Amino acid sequence: MPLLFGGDYNPEQWPPDVWAQDVRLMREAGVNLVTVGVFSWAALEPEPGRYDFGWLDTVLDLLHDNGIGVALSTPTASPPPWLGHRHPDTLPQGPDGIRRHYGSRNQYCPSSPVFRAAALAIAGALAARYAHHPALRLWHIGNEYGPSCHCGQCAERFRGWLKERYGDLDSLNAAWGTAVWSQRYSAWAEVLPPLRVPYVVNPLQDLDYQRFGSDILLECYTAERDAVRGHNPAVPVTTNFMDFYRHTDGWAWAVETDVVSLDTYPDPNDPGAGMRGAMSKDIMRSLGGGRPWLLMEQSPGAASWRPVATPKRPGLNRLWSLQAVARGADGVLHFQWRASRQGAERAHGAMVPHAGPDSRVFREICSLGAELARLSEVDGLLGERVPADVAIVLDWDAWRAAELPHQPHDGFRYVDRLTEYYEPLWRANITCDFARAGGRFRDYRLVLVPNLYQVTPAAAANLAAYVEVGGTVVLGPFSGVADPDERIFTGGWPGPWQDVFGVRVEEHWPLPEGVVLDVDSAELGDFTASTWAEWAQARGADVVAQVRGGPLDGRPVVLRNRYGAGTAWYIATLPAAEALARLLARVCADTGVEPVVPGLPPGVEAVRRGDWVFLLDHNDDTAEIRHAVPD
Ligand code: GAL
């Protein structure tokens, strides 16, 4: 199969004579896959139970006749107005108890039996009709699952979820710490989602609702997936994930898909966009266990939801597309094929922009299509894996918990912590995978844990065992602080790992903006740090860096400990970027982790996939690279 190339196609927005032009232009551009039907529910079922598949029959046949495959979507991300109008309890409620109405999209309550039944009915009807259509390559379930609802039906499902997790009410009371602030529940019926409350809500109630929110949406997804699979198990199924998205736990979701797919919209005005895009792509590859993944959506131009929707400069869409292929994607799709003339996304970029095919954007799309077709022909690329010696731990629960209200620093952002560790490695052309906290660390020379605030016993044991047998770990601050019930570990931090890291943290010491720590280090060179510090004490570890001056004078902030046959580094602060880069370079050198290509000019990215090395120049000017290719 060639590299997939195309985008979301919304023919229901256009009269049929445009469809003929569409397929002609698709062929010209080398498009071989389009996603159809994402928002077609109202067009497919104009009234309850009355289906109109005629137009979709024509579209799918037309695409097939022109050699274009289809990712067919169940259109359940945007129910038609008739559903919400007749059944207001299919509409979601916010934590404020206010109903969100139709007139936009995503207006569904995942717990609503009426919504579920209607969604399964349309998904089943589509599958019954098209599961063996020759154009069908892939099912695309829903779209960007994520909305949350706090209605009475969700409250009921939440109570059921809690009963599963905790068993009885006493255990729930114990886990939620309801002795605090007189929150003890005397009957299940009293237990609610975290609604709008006078002050800060119970932290585990909040966290459990986030966990539940991911699970209830996953239930919607798997129900539709199973409904379509039942008609033809040979067709793979996916749903599109977003870049860092806290509401749906990527690890739990990825295993339920046949192929992981990504929607990504880095900001062309962001100088760090190339790095950020690489990171999202590495996450998608990792969620799928290293298998090829699919870039489902990116904009060929502007993303109209940005406050300033600057288009991609010439060449940028090609660069970011090839970055996806380099980092393991076997397909590059866009949102969307033809620019909408109406509706909320009328200012969004598209493969065929408003200006029409006689445009810079369409010409670039055509040359990208041709290039991807050429790449499809080379041996040792498609389907191949991307080797990585470094894993970065990514954990949804730790992320959510670290950002709950009333943590020591409300500006402590989990994704920023991961990015701070990812960026210097990206600059050094060292490829990283992402791993779950309980993942198979032994596949890696080095495991980075920029933050793991919440730790399960299994994750604690997994990391300790890896170090013990010779692995190297770098652990960032505010880690090992709480268990999965959001109970703080007593006796110092990192709770389960004081022996592994040879350190005991007594106090967290978040720093206000503008306060800079001076740090002395003979080994790494002196540096500065900010935002976060800790009152730590070495308990067996070597002190590599310590604070100079101020109330933390002399406190260690970088420590290295031998544990079993391995090495455990603990970083109790947020070093300035160059200092963290030096530290990580040092650890990489110690562990034999090497760049894909050494000594490249800044801004030139190197990634190995299969037999190939991609060199991606993120600069505006020309870079000349002379590199001896090893045999
Ligand atoms: C995605 C969505 C698409 C489109 C796009 C615009 O979130 O899946 O349908 O709205 O954003 O950037």
Coordinates of N, CA and C and ligand atoms in Angstrom, one line a residue, residues 8 10 38-39 105-106 140 142-144 240 242 263-265 296-299 302-306 335-336 345 348-349, ligand 1:
D8 N -9.8 15.4 4.9 CA -11.3 15.4 5.2 C -12.0 15.9 4.0
N10 N -15.8 16.9 2.7 CA -17.2 17.2 3.1 C -18.1 17.5 1.9
V38 N -17.5 12.9 8.5 CA -17.3 13.2 9.9 C -18.4 14.0 10.5
F39 N -19.0 14.9 9.7 CA -20.1 15.8 10.2 C -21.3 15.6 9.4
R105 N -21.0 22.0 17.5 CA -20.8 20.6 17.3 C -20.4 20.0 18.7
N106 N -20.2 18.7 18.8 CA -19.9 18.1 20.1 C -21.0 18.1 21.1
H140 N -13.4 5.5 10.7 CA -13.0 6.7 11.5 C -14.1 6.9 12.5
G142 N -16.3 8.6 15.2 CA -16.5 9.9 15.9 C -15.5 10.9 15.4
N143 N -15.2 11.9 16.3 CA -14.1 12.8 16.0 C -13.6 13.5 17.3
E144 N -12.3 13.4 17.5 CA -11.7 14.0 18.6 C -12.6 13.9 19.9
N240 N -9.5 9.8 15.9 CA -8.4 10.8 15.8 C -8.1 11.4 17.2
M242 N -5.8 14.0 19.6 CA -5.3 15.4 19.5 C -3.9 15.4 20.1
D263 N -4.4 14.4 15.1 CA -4.7 15.7 14.5 C -3.7 16.7 15.1
T264 N -3.0 17.4 14.3 CA -2.0 18.3 14.9 C -2.0 19.6 14.1
Y265 N -2.0 20.7 14.9 CA -2.0 22.0 14.3 C -1.0 22.9 15.0
M296 N -3.8 12.2 10.6 CA -5.1 12.3 10.2 C -5.5 13.7 9.7
E297 N -5.1 14.7 10.5 CA -5.4 16.1 10.2 C -4.2 17.0 10.5
Q298 N -4.0 17.9 9.5 CA -3.2 19.1 9.7 C -3.7 20.1 8.7
S299 N -3.5 21.3 9.0 CA -4.0 22.3 8.0 C -2.9 22.5 6.9
A302 N -3.9 27.9 7.2 CA -4.1 28.4 8.5 C -5.1 27.6 9.3
A303 N -5.1 27.7 10.6 CA -6.1 27.0 11.4 C -7.0 28.2 12.0
S304 N -8.2 28.2 11.5 CA -9.0 29.4 11.7 C -9.4 29.7 13.2
W305 N -9.2 28.7 14.0 CA -9.5 28.9 15.4 C -8.4 29.6 16.2
R306 N -7.3 29.8 15.5 CA -6.2 30.6 16.2 C -6.6 32.1 16.2
F335 N -6.9 18.5 7.1 CA -8.3 19.1 7.2 C -8.2 20.4 6.5
Q336 N -8.9 20.6 5.5 CA -9.7 19.7 4.8 C -9.5 19.8 3.3
E345 N -15.9 27.2 10.0 CA -14.6 27.0 9.5 C -14.3 27.6 8.1
H348 N -10.7 28.6 7.4 CA -9.7 27.6 7.6 C -9.0 27.2 6.3
G349 N -7.7 26.9 6.4 CA -6.9 26.5 5.3 C -7.5 25.2 4.7
Ligands
GAL1 C1 -10.1 19.5 14.3 C2 -11.4 18.8 13.8 C3 -11.7 19.1 12.4 C4 -11.6 20.6 12.2 C5 -10.2 21.0 12.5 C6 -9.9 22.5 12.3 O1 -10.2 19.7 15.6 O2 -11.3 17.4 14.0 O3 -13.0 18.7 12.1 O4 -12.5 21.3 12.9 O5 -10.0 20.8 13.9 O6 -8.6 22.9 12.7

